[in-house]
XYZ file of C-alpha atoms in Angstrom:
704
model
C -16.139 160.098 40.868
C -16.030 161.857 44.352
C -12.729 162.330 45.708
C -11.856 159.702 48.502
C -11.747 161.185 51.891
C -10.092 160.170 55.344
C -11.792 162.174 58.005
C -12.184 162.029 61.649
C -15.355 162.607 63.742
C -16.004 163.011 67.388
C -18.521 160.578 68.916
C -20.665 161.549 72.022
C -22.049 158.723 74.369
C -19.347 156.075 73.898
C -19.606 154.150 77.048
C -18.038 150.791 76.595
C -15.459 148.922 74.209
C -18.312 146.536 72.913
C -20.299 149.612 71.878
C -17.291 151.065 70.190
C -16.573 147.846 68.231
C -20.193 147.577 67.237
C -20.215 151.186 66.010
C -17.043 150.416 63.927
C -18.607 147.394 62.331
C -21.815 149.257 61.461
C -19.922 152.096 59.929
C -17.744 149.692 57.844
C -21.084 148.389 56.368
C -22.182 152.011 55.220
C -22.231 152.726 51.525
C -19.261 154.505 50.414
C -17.313 153.580 53.416
C -13.965 151.626 52.647
C -12.731 151.535 56.251
C -13.346 152.836 59.797
C -11.213 152.839 62.855
C -12.577 153.816 66.275
C -10.477 155.434 68.905
C -12.304 154.666 72.020
C -10.168 156.593 74.436
C -10.311 159.832 72.410
C -14.178 158.970 71.529
C -13.358 159.526 67.748
C -13.854 157.602 64.604
C -11.635 157.986 61.471
C -13.596 157.118 58.277
C -12.031 156.305 54.983
C -14.518 156.891 52.117
C -17.446 159.091 51.642
C -20.333 159.334 54.159
C -22.303 161.912 56.193
C -22.873 162.635 59.866
C -26.556 161.567 59.301
C -25.404 158.015 58.052
C -22.934 157.789 61.006
C -25.431 158.607 63.564
C -27.882 156.062 62.029
C -25.010 153.548 62.317
C -24.758 154.379 66.119
C -28.599 154.515 66.745
C -28.201 151.402 68.893
C -26.690 153.629 71.580
C -28.161 156.902 70.329
C -24.584 158.040 69.419
C -24.102 161.485 68.547
C -21.627 162.444 65.872
C -19.979 165.709 65.119
C -17.160 167.099 63.023
C -13.608 166.861 64.718
C -13.156 170.744 64.717
C -16.469 171.359 66.448
C -16.723 172.455 70.094
C -16.919 169.822 72.743
C -20.479 168.817 73.653
C -21.063 169.359 77.414
C -22.268 165.959 78.871
C -25.551 166.081 80.693
C -25.714 163.908 83.856
C -27.173 160.486 82.974
C -30.261 161.127 85.321
C -31.190 164.166 83.203
C -30.732 162.291 79.670
C -34.110 161.886 77.893
C -33.233 158.271 76.983
C -33.037 157.167 80.569
C -36.672 158.187 81.444
C -37.713 154.672 80.227
C -35.473 153.328 83.066
C -37.398 155.340 85.624
C -40.852 154.188 84.152
C -39.635 150.464 84.282
C -38.207 150.997 87.804
C -41.645 152.314 89.009
C -43.465 149.466 87.210
C -41.134 146.821 88.861
C -41.662 148.114 92.274
C -45.519 148.259 91.802
C -45.615 144.682 90.198
C -43.368 143.354 93.134
C -45.765 144.865 95.559
C -48.642 143.384 93.774
C -46.790 139.846 93.523
C -46.675 139.946 97.319
C -50.333 140.375 97.558
C -51.599 138.259 94.600
C -48.648 135.844 93.944
C -45.778 136.149 91.514
C -47.598 134.214 88.726
C -50.895 136.223 89.077
C -51.754 138.038 85.779
C -51.627 141.468 87.235
C -48.042 141.546 88.476
C -47.003 139.372 85.539
C -48.395 142.183 83.093
C -46.605 144.762 85.147
C -43.296 142.802 85.049
C -43.779 142.413 81.278
C -44.429 146.097 80.659
C -41.171 146.865 82.666
C -39.286 144.453 80.550
C -40.627 145.861 77.155
C -40.288 149.534 78.124
C -36.809 149.222 79.752
C -35.348 146.677 77.219
C -36.941 147.648 73.863
C -33.755 149.037 72.278
C -31.707 146.264 73.699
C -33.939 143.462 72.185
C -33.947 145.233 68.770
C -30.115 145.195 68.687
C -30.049 141.836 70.286
C -32.169 140.048 67.669
C -30.262 141.791 64.853
C -26.942 140.579 66.177
C -28.655 137.110 66.690
C -29.560 136.798 63.077
C -25.928 137.866 62.019
C -24.721 135.153 64.663
C -22.928 138.323 66.384
C -22.725 137.117 69.880
C -22.113 140.335 71.646
C -23.400 141.780 75.085
C -26.840 142.817 73.643
C -27.407 139.353 72.217
C -26.489 137.526 75.578
C -28.627 139.895 77.731
C -31.447 139.452 75.116
C -31.469 135.648 75.331
C -31.193 135.542 79.095
C -33.975 138.345 79.731
C -36.599 136.543 77.303
C -35.445 133.115 78.642
C -36.172 134.194 82.198
C -39.637 135.387 81.121
C -40.206 132.104 79.047
C -39.537 129.929 82.368
C -41.729 132.198 84.363
C -39.022 134.234 86.099
C -40.746 137.657 85.255
C -39.517 139.400 88.328
C -35.940 138.613 87.755
C -36.189 139.354 83.915
C -37.449 142.867 84.637
C -34.729 143.383 87.421
C -32.010 142.333 84.882
C -33.365 144.849 82.425
C -33.057 147.742 84.938
C -29.877 146.907 86.370
C -28.322 146.523 82.779
C -29.700 149.844 81.824
C -28.159 151.487 85.119
C -24.866 149.764 84.517
C -24.570 151.038 80.926
C -25.220 154.644 82.485
C -22.567 154.202 85.031
C -20.154 152.782 82.451
C -20.711 155.875 80.274
C -20.149 158.145 83.315
C -16.821 156.281 84.078
C -15.582 156.380 80.551
C -16.312 160.227 80.325
C -14.358 160.633 83.515
C -11.294 158.843 82.047
C -11.549 161.173 78.984
C -11.601 164.314 80.925
C -7.933 164.899 80.929
C -7.870 165.278 77.109
C -10.971 167.137 77.069
C -9.543 169.659 79.674
C -6.634 170.188 77.377
C -8.979 171.118 74.451
C -10.465 173.746 76.470
C -7.289 175.350 77.477
C -6.666 177.694 74.541
C -9.154 180.692 73.866
C -11.336 180.367 70.782
C -10.778 183.979 69.710
C -8.053 186.434 70.388
C -7.075 190.182 70.065
C -4.902 190.975 66.909
C -3.500 194.041 65.383
C -3.868 193.837 61.527
C -3.206 196.782 59.086
C -3.096 199.120 62.080
C -6.486 197.907 63.535
C -7.146 196.041 66.620
C -9.663 193.099 65.895
C -11.129 190.288 68.013
C -11.233 187.402 65.648
C -11.656 183.480 65.939
C -8.507 181.588 66.122
C -9.135 179.970 62.796
C -8.963 183.243 61.039
C -5.519 184.324 62.665
C -2.638 184.288 60.049
C 1.039 183.648 60.566
C 2.693 187.042 61.015
C -0.280 188.643 62.756
C 0.437 190.433 65.951
C -1.433 189.081 68.904
C -2.015 191.434 71.912
C -2.231 189.553 75.259
C -3.267 191.486 78.265
C -2.408 190.410 81.847
C -4.575 187.573 83.156
C -5.256 186.306 79.493
C -4.407 183.047 77.929
C -2.488 182.888 74.710
C -4.402 181.584 71.819
C -1.570 180.869 69.399
C 2.155 180.111 69.233
C 4.545 182.914 68.525
C 7.501 185.005 69.379
C 7.305 188.057 71.790
C 8.016 191.129 69.748
C 7.157 193.784 72.618
C 6.894 193.624 76.416
C 8.222 191.364 79.262
C 6.027 189.209 81.589
C 5.765 185.855 83.434
C 3.981 183.071 81.845
C 2.325 180.114 83.511
C 3.363 177.185 81.073
C 1.891 174.245 83.225
C -0.612 173.340 80.560
C 2.175 172.666 78.035
C 5.226 171.731 80.002
C 3.895 170.792 83.488
C 6.095 173.275 85.174
C 4.629 174.740 88.202
C 6.796 177.812 88.412
C 5.860 180.633 86.127
C 8.573 181.471 83.359
C 9.858 184.918 82.466
C 9.548 185.882 78.749
C 10.827 188.827 77.018
C 11.509 189.860 73.411
C 12.503 187.188 71.012
C 11.309 184.415 73.502
C 8.942 181.662 72.228
C 5.544 181.351 73.701
C 2.862 178.737 73.380
C -0.802 178.616 72.966
C -2.830 177.718 76.229
C -0.236 179.474 78.586
C -1.432 182.176 80.896
C -0.029 185.821 80.947
C 0.266 186.631 84.484
C 1.549 190.458 84.623
C 2.671 192.401 81.724
C 1.121 193.432 78.345
C 2.726 191.196 75.554
C 2.721 191.786 71.886
C 3.439 188.400 70.086
C 4.120 187.662 66.374
C 2.114 184.455 65.471
C 4.440 181.840 63.963
C 1.970 178.857 63.549
C -1.727 178.459 62.560
C -4.056 177.104 65.055
C -3.985 173.612 63.963
C -0.104 173.512 64.179
C 0.395 174.915 67.599
C 2.242 172.979 70.165
C -0.973 172.416 72.127
C -2.719 171.127 69.108
C 0.086 168.763 68.480
C 0.025 167.493 72.180
C -3.820 166.753 71.936
C -3.416 165.015 68.458
C -0.406 162.929 69.777
C -2.227 161.962 72.972
C -5.428 161.005 71.170
C -3.611 159.005 68.608
C -1.598 157.362 71.488
C -4.932 156.137 73.017
C -5.652 154.384 69.975
C -2.518 152.436 69.903
C -3.275 149.157 71.562
C -0.791 147.945 74.378
C 0.365 144.388 74.453
C -1.990 143.431 77.309
C -4.919 144.715 75.419
C -4.029 142.985 72.267
C -3.874 139.792 74.559
C -7.334 140.701 76.158
C -8.975 141.328 72.624
C -7.828 137.998 71.240
C -8.855 136.035 74.502
C -12.261 137.736 74.465
C -12.871 136.529 70.897
C -12.387 133.094 71.995
C -13.946 133.649 75.417
C -17.379 134.787 74.521
C -18.289 131.811 72.010
C -16.780 129.497 74.633
C -19.291 130.867 77.236
C -22.253 130.511 74.953
C -21.378 126.822 74.200
C -20.887 126.237 77.967
C -24.244 127.748 78.700
C -26.178 125.532 76.143
C -24.449 122.399 77.544
C -25.162 123.572 80.979
C -28.793 124.067 80.366
C -29.382 120.645 78.491
C -26.835 118.170 79.684
C -28.064 117.481 83.328
C -31.594 117.325 82.390
C -30.987 114.904 79.305
C -28.437 112.636 80.980
C -29.045 112.964 84.807
C -32.925 113.612 84.754
C -32.459 116.951 86.437
C -35.026 119.678 86.322
C -35.047 121.406 83.025
C -36.298 124.731 84.606
C -33.573 125.014 87.016
C -30.699 124.208 84.611
C -32.136 126.472 81.877
C -32.181 129.244 84.580
C -28.548 128.654 85.513
C -27.476 128.434 81.935
C -29.192 131.989 81.248
C -27.458 133.267 84.601
C -24.200 132.036 83.049
C -24.845 133.914 79.839
C -25.273 137.063 81.839
C -22.176 136.592 84.029
C -20.227 135.650 80.955
C -20.403 139.094 79.224
C -16.793 140.103 78.881
C -17.381 143.900 79.551
C -15.134 144.152 82.590
C -12.419 142.072 80.884
C -12.410 144.195 77.661
C -12.528 147.634 79.384
C -9.785 146.589 81.916
C -6.807 147.706 80.044
C -8.122 150.613 77.846
C -9.604 152.379 80.751
C -6.148 152.363 82.672
C -4.261 153.516 79.496
C -6.640 156.325 78.705
C -6.463 157.571 82.256
C -2.612 157.177 82.660
C -1.861 158.976 79.257
C -4.345 161.725 80.100
C -2.806 162.390 83.534
C 0.727 162.390 81.964
C -0.274 164.930 79.310
C -1.781 167.098 82.094
C 1.790 167.136 83.764
C 3.694 167.863 80.677
C 4.716 164.268 79.541
C 3.536 162.838 76.354
C 3.316 159.011 76.151
C 2.867 158.000 72.582
C 0.800 154.784 73.012
C -0.129 152.043 75.471
C 2.757 149.914 74.382
C 5.347 152.670 75.448
C 3.427 153.061 78.770
C 3.738 149.440 79.472
C 7.318 149.242 78.341
C 8.289 152.274 80.587
C 6.668 150.298 83.586
C 8.971 147.358 83.144
C 12.388 149.083 82.398
C 15.513 147.916 84.233
C 18.140 150.242 82.737
C 17.966 154.024 81.935
C 20.784 155.494 79.886
C 21.261 159.305 79.690
C 23.108 161.551 77.332
C 25.337 163.849 79.409
C 25.312 167.244 77.837
C 22.095 168.885 78.137
C 20.457 166.077 79.803
C 22.287 165.394 83.115
C 24.145 168.631 82.697
C 22.522 172.064 81.998
C 23.604 172.008 78.421
C 25.074 175.556 78.577
C 28.837 175.035 78.916
C 31.235 177.990 79.742
C 34.896 178.422 79.046
C 36.680 178.290 82.291
C 40.395 178.165 81.367
C 42.536 179.133 78.408
C 46.085 177.913 78.528
C 48.124 179.454 75.584
C 51.540 178.102 74.488
C 52.005 180.320 71.642
C 50.386 183.754 71.140
C 47.947 185.346 73.655
C 44.370 184.211 74.885
C 42.445 186.482 72.736
C 44.155 185.505 69.632
C 43.652 181.864 70.532
C 39.942 182.239 71.257
C 39.488 184.370 68.115
C 41.066 181.658 65.917
C 39.180 178.789 67.636
C 35.789 180.596 67.483
C 36.333 181.191 63.757
C 37.018 177.475 63.338
C 33.998 176.507 65.556
C 31.305 178.918 64.361
C 30.266 176.305 61.674
C 29.807 173.556 64.320
C 26.518 172.735 66.194
C 28.264 171.182 69.182
C 27.489 172.851 72.614
C 31.306 173.209 73.338
C 31.681 174.969 70.131
C 28.954 177.364 71.034
C 30.507 178.179 74.359
C 33.826 179.192 72.735
C 31.784 181.350 70.224
C 29.931 182.845 73.089
C 33.270 183.618 74.857
C 34.759 185.379 71.756
C 31.411 187.521 71.442
C 31.622 188.518 75.034
C 35.214 189.642 74.502
C 34.333 191.683 71.561
C 36.712 189.873 69.279
C 36.322 190.180 65.509
C 36.677 186.405 64.829
C 34.056 186.698 61.844
C 36.716 188.434 59.959
C 39.041 185.492 59.967
C 38.838 183.810 56.460
C 38.046 180.117 56.869
C 38.615 177.703 53.930
C 38.130 174.016 53.442
C 36.108 173.514 56.716
C 35.340 170.033 57.892
C 33.709 168.473 60.816
C 35.558 165.289 62.055
C 32.717 163.216 63.746
C 33.085 162.869 67.430
C 36.497 164.485 67.451
C 36.413 168.148 66.293
C 36.851 170.180 63.306
C 39.508 171.372 60.996
C 39.819 174.320 58.371
C 42.504 176.309 56.484
C 43.525 179.690 57.657
C 45.976 181.902 55.608
C 47.092 178.588 54.033
C 47.845 176.638 57.242
C 45.449 173.721 58.416
C 44.268 174.194 61.986
C 42.484 171.697 64.010
C 40.272 172.254 67.114
C 38.991 169.244 69.123
C 39.673 166.564 71.641
C 43.238 165.786 72.618
C 42.745 162.397 71.140
C 42.397 164.143 67.676
C 45.965 165.492 68.146
C 47.148 162.073 69.351
C 46.122 160.869 65.855
C 47.340 163.730 63.667
C 50.796 164.086 65.373
C 53.171 161.218 64.813
C 55.085 162.117 68.038
C 51.788 162.558 70.091
C 51.286 165.213 72.759
C 54.119 166.573 74.825
C 54.359 165.227 78.286
C 53.904 168.712 79.805
C 50.821 169.516 77.821
C 49.522 166.108 78.660
C 49.857 166.720 82.434
C 47.884 169.872 82.088
C 45.159 168.184 80.186
C 44.911 165.609 82.909
C 44.935 168.047 85.580
C 42.025 169.973 84.028
C 39.935 166.877 83.328
C 40.247 165.781 86.972
C 38.403 169.056 87.843
C 35.328 167.865 85.734
C 36.264 170.113 82.825
C 36.340 169.174 79.131
C 39.473 170.047 77.472
C 39.830 171.193 73.806
C 43.211 171.574 71.961
C 43.861 173.967 69.208
C 46.813 173.741 66.847
C 48.380 172.191 63.640
C 49.707 168.980 62.874
C 53.067 170.086 64.045
C 52.204 172.044 67.361
C 49.496 172.503 70.010
C 48.971 176.345 70.359
C 46.651 176.102 73.201
C 44.211 174.205 75.575
C 40.768 175.486 76.266
C 38.865 174.087 79.110
C 35.152 174.113 79.153
C 32.661 173.035 82.030
C 29.144 172.130 81.742
C 27.641 172.122 85.329
C 25.536 169.194 86.558
C 21.700 170.090 86.887
C 20.629 170.722 90.525
C 18.010 168.090 90.147
C 20.321 165.319 88.632
C 21.395 163.640 91.842
C 18.018 163.513 93.275
C 16.441 162.142 90.193
C 19.006 159.336 89.915
C 18.385 158.391 93.534
C 14.707 158.325 93.120
C 15.083 156.031 89.783
C 17.158 153.654 91.887
C 14.773 153.568 94.762
C 11.928 153.057 92.284
C 13.429 149.900 91.054
C 15.556 150.823 88.101
C 18.702 148.382 88.423
C 21.131 150.403 86.509
C 21.536 154.057 85.419
C 24.166 154.653 82.645
C 25.739 158.050 81.401
C 26.727 157.878 77.769
C 29.023 160.753 76.680
C 31.741 161.570 74.081
C 33.726 163.410 76.779
C 36.909 162.005 78.187
C 36.958 159.508 80.866
C 38.310 161.782 83.768
C 35.561 164.598 82.988
C 32.871 161.796 82.551
C 33.940 160.182 85.818
C 33.807 163.328 87.736
C 30.376 164.320 86.527
C 29.011 160.655 86.834
C 30.036 160.188 90.382
C 28.436 163.710 91.227
C 25.264 162.413 89.524
C 25.348 159.055 91.247
C 24.877 157.005 88.076
C 25.801 153.327 88.316
C 27.887 153.260 85.232
C 29.855 155.659 83.042
C 30.515 155.116 79.253
C 32.927 157.804 77.942
C 34.717 158.850 74.699
C 31.807 157.407 72.688
C 31.066 158.389 68.992
C 27.311 158.363 67.929
C 27.694 154.854 66.644
C 29.272 153.750 69.978
C 26.363 155.036 71.854
C 24.072 153.146 69.522
C 26.156 149.944 70.028
C 25.943 150.484 73.875
C 22.161 150.663 73.826
C 21.914 147.562 71.671
C 24.176 145.688 74.147
C 22.017 146.530 77.088
C 18.754 145.847 75.097
C 20.206 142.328 74.408
C 19.787 141.591 77.974
C 16.985 143.587 79.415
C 14.740 146.608 78.760
C 16.424 149.904 78.438
C 15.582 153.625 77.887
C 17.550 156.223 76.347
C 17.068 159.847 77.622
C 18.444 162.541 75.388
C 17.261 165.869 73.737
C 15.601 164.367 70.660
C 17.863 165.953 68.099
C 21.162 164.445 68.872
C 21.547 160.705 69.629
C 18.497 159.978 67.445
C 19.773 156.369 66.540
C 20.053 155.461 70.193
C 16.613 156.922 71.143
C 15.162 154.740 68.256
C 17.057 151.668 69.183
C 16.134 151.705 72.999
C 13.170 150.031 74.258
C 11.881 153.436 75.224
C 13.377 156.486 73.801
C 12.573 159.639 75.940
C 13.290 163.130 74.776
C 13.618 166.223 77.080
C 12.456 169.839 76.211
C 10.003 168.953 73.587
C 7.942 172.127 73.804
C 8.431 173.803 70.404
C 10.774 171.037 69.189
C 9.066 169.134 66.411
C 12.055 166.674 66.131
C 11.488 165.585 69.779
C 7.773 165.147 69.332
C 8.356 162.884 66.329
C 11.184 160.838 67.279
C 10.749 159.843 70.755
C 8.385 157.369 72.373
C 7.996 159.485 75.431
C 8.455 163.369 75.431
C 9.277 165.416 78.614
C 7.784 168.885 77.369
C 9.769 170.866 79.835
C 13.617 170.705 80.109
C 12.984 169.175 83.463
C 14.592 165.813 84.518
C 12.306 165.549 87.550
C 9.484 164.413 85.241
C 11.439 161.158 84.576
C 10.731 159.634 88.054
C 7.078 160.683 87.858
C 6.873 159.027 84.473
C 8.390 155.729 85.580
C 6.134 155.787 88.700
C 2.977 156.314 86.665
C 3.931 153.571 84.069
C 4.616 151.112 86.932
C 1.320 152.052 88.616
C -0.493 151.592 85.263
C 1.105 148.261 84.762
C -0.003 147.167 88.119
C -3.537 148.250 87.790
C -3.856 146.577 84.356
C -2.848 143.291 85.981
C -5.224 144.008 88.999
C -8.040 144.544 86.586
C -7.581 141.473 84.230
C -7.085 139.234 87.207
C -10.192 140.597 89.070
C -12.321 140.315 85.733
C -11.407 136.665 85.228
C -11.632 135.766 89.036
C -15.118 137.351 89.410
C -16.294 135.308 86.342
C -14.693 132.088 87.751
C -16.265 132.641 91.140
C -19.720 133.222 89.583
C -19.541 130.015 87.652
C -18.664 128.059 90.808
C -21.894 129.406 92.426
C -23.899 127.551 89.724
C -23.222 124.091 91.170
C -24.585 124.645 94.693
C -27.520 126.537 92.807
C -26.701 129.918 94.470
C -26.327 131.795 91.153
C -29.304 133.951 90.348
C -29.786 136.052 87.340
C -29.675 139.289 89.354
C -26.397 138.218 91.059
C -25.067 137.480 87.662
C -25.907 140.948 86.569
C -24.514 142.622 89.598
C -21.247 140.540 89.156
C -20.944 141.528 85.598
C -21.963 145.344 86.315
C -19.927 145.470 89.605
C -16.887 144.098 87.937
C -17.036 146.540 85.069
C -17.474 149.472 87.479
C -14.775 148.310 89.903
C -12.129 147.926 87.136
C -13.065 151.431 85.618
C -12.961 152.997 89.019
C -9.665 151.297 89.704
C -8.197 152.673 86.558
C -9.508 156.205 87.430
C -6.865 156.069 90.407
C -4.317 156.756 87.820
C -5.624 160.128 87.456
C -4.422 160.841 90.951
C -0.888 159.785 90.477
C 1.389 162.753 91.198
C 5.113 163.744 91.033
């Protein structure tokens, strides 16, 4: 028995959601296929089971879909006017014009123009009718079925000219829909073209130009000025500036030297670099971005789920209404059969739910693609919509609102000298991952102190408070002043407490070092506010965010100094990780709240928030996996852009759905005075579809 496969394929010529859904149903019916799921936004299908590309293309023959392996190069799209399958449209259009001229001379019902109109209908609508009849037999009332009934019905009651016009307008509308859908996908396709397909490497002393698929981890990649990097890696030789806009959205080039991490798709601007490859091509940061964005487009937003459910009820309702409209007035009021059948057919055409079904996915695909191009990964339509309706944004302080690189500013020794204090504290803290501990270790290293020679025993981290360890038989503590309030029965001496308060009022974080009987020293550490923080908070408040909150484990005095400088509306200090989680839960109980952090710390709060936003995701797998939205650069200014884009997307989705339903309602009202014609019905349906798609494409123009 062959092994069960789950494989993705790229599909060329997806032009509408109806076609995508029909293709998915057809694939599910194939022998050997257990399940199939179409991703319209990424123009992909994931198939569970065993099948072939030939079988898949046969399932998509109704739209002449072309299928290829996911790893293959992108097929360049021909303009629709050059595609061979559209030649029949040109022939039909010529026949329509000639027949219309002949009808003016001989009369519309004369055999010569009628034959011309009939030929235009058959040539232009042949594939449409085949699919329409197949679906009619299966009682699958989709767009093709409705159009087939309407066109053949028009011919049956002698409306040859309008039947032919509908065929041609419908064919043109499909071509325009295909063009619009391709435009919406261009952001992702442009990402896929960023990285080179081959690169120069040094292997066994030889320089070789090889395809990226053959590059191995550990190979040395040689990147000349003006070239793009093909793989992720670490610089082993050379210094240069790299344009990382494709990955992080940063407009300013970044200087890279030995031991710095670099990413595939970035542009080397100046120097010659040698880079040790650290990831295979399918594992690079760029590959992960593309995968995440494509998968995010498959996730349905709440509004899209609503529209899909509505369309399932709406389409059968339109068919029933059209039948009743066609037969009720003639049967019960003695009205003309011809007129009411004609208006029933027109209702079938105008009732096609194309514009409604495409209204949400077109906006989501465009918005997510634009965000990815600007270094923001939004992992699904649901998170895009949620971000657009946020009222509260909570920030972790260290590394988010502040630079995350704290420095030791003051050492106040009560016993011993400063160097002894720093050496002891660095020895205690070197096992800690806290940014403040890193600042003390850096200080000791810069002073050239031999702190690694100090023997540490029984090391233990005290969550949210500090650390303790035994040195030469004595238990030492390093941590927040609150820790010493707990371990010392008499508390902290008044003079020391006064000094602590004085340092905290300067916006510094104070750590105490000592034993359970005495405080040996105070070490003050400052982490400066990001230059952009104040401006970002102001922009968020202007954009409609009602409350910005800073969450920190730091003391109240330091937190208030930093918080006031940043301009946040609320400050929550001296929080343990579980306190931050409880804080997010309390806000979420009232309104939608986002948590902004680094994606590594505060993971519970990121997960609990309505939207978890991680900063500095480039090269950080945890951030890419944990958060709902990832700002690839360590740049807070991307946050107002993300909120702006999300709100714009939410507005456009509402506009699209409202317009789609309004145009249908208006068309139905035109029936009663007898103004609705078949060609007006087609133009209403086609026009609405094109307008909502073009409206969605406006999201590609949203900038920071």
